[in-house]
Short mmCIF file of C-alpha atoms in Angstrom, two decimals:
data_model
loop_
_atom_site.label_atom_id
_atom_site.label_comp_id
_atom_site.label_asym_id
_atom_site.label_seq_id
_atom_site.Cartn_x
_atom_site.Cartn_y
_atom_site.Cartn_z
CA MET H 1 56.37 111.24 58.71
CA ILE H 2 55.38 109.57 61.99
CA SER H 3 52.72 111.33 64.07
CA LYS H 4 53.66 112.33 67.61
CA GLN H 5 51.49 109.62 69.13
CA ARG H 6 52.91 106.94 66.82
CA PHE H 7 56.40 108.19 67.63
CA LEU H 8 55.70 107.76 71.35
CA GLN H 9 54.10 104.35 70.80
CA TYR H 10 57.07 103.04 68.78
CA PHE H 11 59.53 104.47 71.31
CA ARG H 12 57.75 102.74 74.20
CA GLU H 13 57.66 99.45 72.28
CA ASP H 14 61.36 99.63 71.47
CA CYS H 15 62.26 100.15 75.14
CA ARG H 16 59.78 97.61 76.48
CA TYR H 17 61.64 94.57 75.16
CA TYR H 18 65.18 95.84 75.66
CA ASP H 19 67.43 94.62 78.50
CA PRO H 20 64.84 92.59 80.46
CA LYS H 21 67.28 91.98 83.34
CA ARG H 22 68.12 95.71 83.49
CA LYS H 23 71.86 95.09 83.29
CA GLU H 24 72.55 98.58 81.93
CA LEU H 25 70.79 100.23 84.86
CA GLU H 26 72.57 97.93 87.32
CA VAL H 27 76.01 98.94 86.03
CA ILE H 28 75.12 102.64 86.12
CA ILE H 29 73.97 102.39 89.74
CA LYS H 30 76.95 100.28 90.81
CA HIS H 31 79.73 102.20 89.10
CA GLY H 32 78.19 105.66 88.57
CA ASP H 33 77.98 106.63 92.27
CA VAL H 34 74.45 107.98 91.76
CA ARG H 35 73.16 107.84 95.33
CA GLY H 36 72.22 111.24 96.70
CA LYS H 37 73.42 113.03 93.54
CA ARG H 38 71.86 115.53 91.13
CA ILE H 39 71.51 113.90 87.72
CA LEU H 40 70.82 115.43 84.32
CA ASP H 41 69.49 112.81 81.90
CA ILE H 42 70.17 114.30 78.46
CA GLY H 43 67.80 112.95 75.82
CA THR H 44 65.70 111.15 78.42
CA GLY H 45 63.00 109.83 76.07
CA ILE H 46 60.37 107.97 78.08
CA GLY H 47 62.60 108.08 81.16
CA ARG H 48 63.79 104.49 80.81
CA LEU H 49 66.80 105.30 83.02
CA ALA H 50 65.76 108.59 84.63
CA ILE H 51 62.71 107.21 86.43
CA PRO H 52 64.41 104.26 88.18
CA LEU H 53 67.49 106.39 88.96
CA ALA H 54 65.26 108.85 90.82
CA LYS H 55 64.93 106.23 93.57
CA TYR H 56 68.63 106.69 94.33
CA ALA H 57 69.38 110.32 93.37
CA CYS H 58 68.39 113.42 95.30
CA GLU H 59 67.18 115.04 92.05
CA VAL H 60 66.82 114.02 88.40
CA VAL H 61 66.19 116.44 85.56
CA ALA H 62 64.83 114.55 82.56
CA LEU H 63 65.76 116.66 79.53
CA ASP H 64 64.48 116.14 75.99
CA LYS H 65 63.84 118.28 72.92
CA GLU H 66 60.64 116.29 72.18
CA ALA H 67 57.70 117.64 74.21
CA VAL H 68 55.70 114.44 73.61
CA PHE H 69 57.73 112.69 76.34
CA LYS H 70 56.39 114.98 79.08
CA SER H 71 53.37 112.70 79.55
CA CYS H 72 55.69 109.89 80.70
CA PHE H 73 56.60 111.80 83.87
CA LYS H 74 53.17 112.77 85.21
CA ASP H 75 53.16 110.00 87.81
CA GLY H 76 56.87 110.13 88.59
CA SER H 77 58.42 110.65 92.01
CA SER H 78 58.69 114.13 93.49
CA ASN H 79 62.44 114.42 92.87
CA ILE H 80 62.22 114.04 89.09
CA HIS H 81 60.92 116.57 86.62
CA PHE H 82 60.83 116.85 82.85
CA VAL H 83 62.35 119.80 80.99
CA HIS H 84 61.47 120.39 77.34
CA ALA H 85 64.53 122.01 75.78
CA ARG H 86 67.45 121.45 73.47
CA ALA H 87 70.47 120.18 75.39
CA GLU H 88 72.68 122.70 73.60
CA ASP H 89 70.59 125.53 75.06
CA TYR H 90 69.94 124.07 78.51
CA LEU H 91 73.58 123.27 79.27
CA LYS H 92 74.53 126.90 78.76
CA THR H 93 72.21 128.16 81.52
CA CYS H 94 71.63 125.34 84.05
CA ASN H 95 73.27 125.01 87.45
CA PRO H 96 75.99 122.34 87.61
CA PHE H 97 74.98 118.70 88.08
CA ASP H 98 76.92 115.92 89.76
CA ILE H 99 76.18 113.45 86.97
CA TYR H 100 75.42 114.00 83.30
CA LEU H 101 73.75 110.92 81.82
CA LEU H 102 74.10 110.50 78.06
CA ALA H 103 72.45 107.24 76.99
CA TRP H 104 72.55 106.14 73.35
CA PRO H 105 73.10 109.64 71.89
CA THR H 106 73.77 110.78 68.35
CA PHE H 107 77.46 111.51 67.89
CA ASP H 108 78.39 115.17 67.71
CA PHE H 109 81.90 116.29 68.67
CA ARG H 110 80.67 119.87 69.03
CA PHE H 111 78.18 118.79 71.68
CA PHE H 112 80.94 117.02 73.61
CA SER H 113 82.84 120.29 73.83
CA LEU H 114 79.74 121.91 75.35
CA LEU H 115 79.31 119.00 77.77
CA LYS H 116 82.96 119.26 78.78
CA GLU H 117 82.46 122.92 79.69
CA ALA H 118 79.24 122.21 81.63
CA MET H 119 80.86 119.40 83.64
CA GLY H 120 83.61 121.66 84.96
CA GLY H 121 85.97 120.22 87.52
CA ASN H 122 83.51 118.13 89.55
CA GLY H 123 80.91 116.76 87.15
CA VAL H 124 80.93 113.16 85.93
CA CYS H 125 79.44 111.83 82.70
CA VAL H 126 77.86 108.39 82.40
CA PHE H 127 77.81 107.58 78.70
CA THR H 128 76.21 104.46 77.20
CA THR H 129 75.99 103.29 73.62
CA CYS H 130 75.23 100.14 71.67
CA ASP H 131 77.87 98.28 69.70
CA ASN H 132 76.92 98.58 66.02
CA ASN H 133 78.32 95.11 65.34
CA SER H 134 76.01 93.33 67.79
CA ASP H 135 73.16 91.11 66.67
CA TRP H 136 70.25 93.53 67.06
CA GLU H 137 72.09 96.55 65.66
CA THR H 138 72.93 94.80 62.38
CA ILE H 139 69.27 94.15 61.54
CA VAL H 140 69.00 97.32 59.45
CA ASP H 141 72.05 96.30 57.42
CA ARG H 142 70.88 92.73 56.83
CA VAL H 143 67.28 93.64 56.03
CA CYS H 144 67.55 97.04 54.30
CA ARG H 145 71.09 97.21 52.92
CA SER H 146 69.99 98.38 49.46
CA ARG H 147 68.24 101.41 50.95
CA TYR H 148 70.28 102.10 54.08
CA LYS H 149 73.83 102.46 52.83
CA LYS H 150 75.20 104.40 55.80
CA PHE H 151 75.64 101.41 58.10
CA LYS H 152 79.40 101.00 57.59
CA SER H 153 79.99 104.73 57.96
CA ASP H 154 77.87 104.71 61.15
CA VAL H 155 80.10 101.98 62.60
CA THR H 156 83.27 103.86 61.61
CA ASN H 157 81.99 107.14 63.06
CA LYS H 158 81.08 105.54 66.38
CA GLN H 159 84.47 103.85 66.65
CA LYS H 160 86.16 107.19 65.99
CA PHE H 161 84.00 108.81 68.66
CA LEU H 162 84.76 106.15 71.29
CA ARG H 163 88.49 106.40 70.63
CA ALA H 164 88.26 110.14 71.27
CA ILE H 165 86.75 109.80 74.77
CA PRO H 166 89.98 108.84 76.62
CA LYS H 167 91.83 111.55 74.72
CA ARG H 168 89.43 114.28 75.85
CA PHE H 169 88.45 113.00 79.29
CA LYS H 170 89.72 110.92 82.20
CA VAL H 171 87.91 107.57 82.02
CA ILE H 172 86.97 106.33 85.51
CA ALA H 173 85.35 103.09 84.35
CA LYS H 174 84.61 101.30 81.08
CA LYS H 175 82.17 98.39 81.11
CA LYS H 176 80.87 96.04 78.44
CA ILE H 177 77.53 94.34 79.01
CA LEU H 178 75.88 91.57 77.04
CA THR H 179 72.13 91.99 77.03
CA SER H 180 69.32 91.45 74.55
CA TYR H 181 66.01 92.40 73.03
CA GLU H 182 63.58 89.65 74.05
CA TYR H 183 60.13 89.30 72.49
CA PRO H 184 57.32 86.98 73.67
CA ASN H 185 56.73 85.59 70.17
CA LYS H 186 57.64 86.15 66.53
CA ILE H 187 54.51 88.23 65.84
CA ALA H 188 55.51 90.75 68.51
CA ALA H 189 59.14 90.67 67.34
CA PHE H 190 58.16 91.39 63.74
CA ARG H 191 55.79 94.22 64.70
CA VAL H 192 58.17 95.96 67.10
CA ILE H 193 61.29 95.64 64.94
CA GLN H 194 59.37 96.88 61.92
CA HIS H 195 58.25 99.90 63.92
CA SER H 196 61.79 100.45 65.25
CA LEU H 197 63.19 100.58 61.71
CA LYS H 198 60.61 103.24 60.92
CA LEU H 199 61.38 105.13 64.15
CA TRP H 200 65.19 105.17 63.91
CA PHE H 201 65.82 105.01 60.16
CA ASN H 202 62.52 106.19 58.63
CA ILE H 203 62.30 102.95 56.65
CA THR H 204 58.97 101.34 55.75
CA LEU H 205 59.69 97.76 54.80
CA ASN H 206 58.78 96.48 51.35
CA LYS H 207 57.68 92.90 50.64
CA GLU H 208 61.20 91.50 50.15
CA GLU H 209 62.53 93.25 53.28
CA LYS H 210 59.65 91.89 55.35
CA LYS H 211 60.55 88.42 54.16
CA ARG H 212 64.21 88.88 55.19
CA LEU H 213 63.18 90.22 58.60
CA LEU H 214 60.84 87.28 59.20
CA ASP H 215 63.66 84.88 58.27
CA LEU H 216 66.00 86.56 60.79
CA ILE H 217 63.34 86.34 63.49
CA GLU H 218 62.64 82.67 62.86
CA ARG H 219 66.37 81.87 63.16
CA ARG H 220 66.43 83.47 66.61
CA GLN H 221 63.30 81.82 67.89
CA MET H 222 63.59 79.44 70.85
CA GLY H 223 60.24 77.95 71.64
CA LYS H 224 57.80 80.84 71.38
CA LYS H 225 60.28 83.53 72.42
CA VAL H 226 62.61 85.47 70.12
CA ALA H 227 65.89 87.03 71.29
CA PHE H 228 68.44 89.26 69.55
CA GLY H 229 71.73 89.86 71.34
CA GLU H 230 72.83 93.39 72.16
CA ILE H 231 76.26 94.62 73.25
CA VAL H 232 76.38 97.87 75.23
CA TRP H 233 79.41 99.93 76.22
CA ILE H 234 79.26 102.09 79.34
CA TYR H 235 81.87 104.79 79.94
CA ILE H 236 82.11 106.86 83.11
CA PHE H 237 84.44 109.84 82.79
CA LYS H 238 85.26 113.32 84.03
CA ASN H 239 87.38 116.21 82.85
CA LYS H 240 91.12 115.86 83.06
CA LYS H 241 92.79 118.16 85.55
CA GLN H 242 94.36 121.18 83.91
#
């Protein structure tokens, strides 16, 4: 079990090297119509998106069930504040928001029904998720296949979920971005990816798995830097008119 401080450390590390050109944020700002809006960032984490979006929005509520993330918002702007609560509970009582941001969530059809109700007739959801077949996302399968046997079912479940979005909602925009995880050297890449596997899959690498990970890293090394490609899908949708 990871301690709260280790959890926060690994989370920060994982985000630090992701999307160095901030392509995901750029698409959200450009196509999400965020300026002057009230935004609810569901599962905000360290505020990777919530904090920069606060520069454009009139208000951002950064919502997360993990209280450890509250420390990330102490020096934030005046129009952003952290709420420690389960999304399932908060959505039932909060005032309506203009935009509901759902970045890289777990996939729960029951939660989408609750989100649909909270959005009402005017709310818009900005939904982002990684493509499980992209370079970085397949690391767990290539390194830990013998212990993590859910990878194929994860891919299938996500595909099923994405196919359901246009059936349940009116899709305003759908964007695909090609970004990456970029590390300054192979030592940093090995450390951070090892920690990420522990964070997201609760896997502590054994000797053979460490060897496979190091081999993957060395094959993606250009000079000193190491880069793994990442594909991200961004959906912007609202409720269909009744």
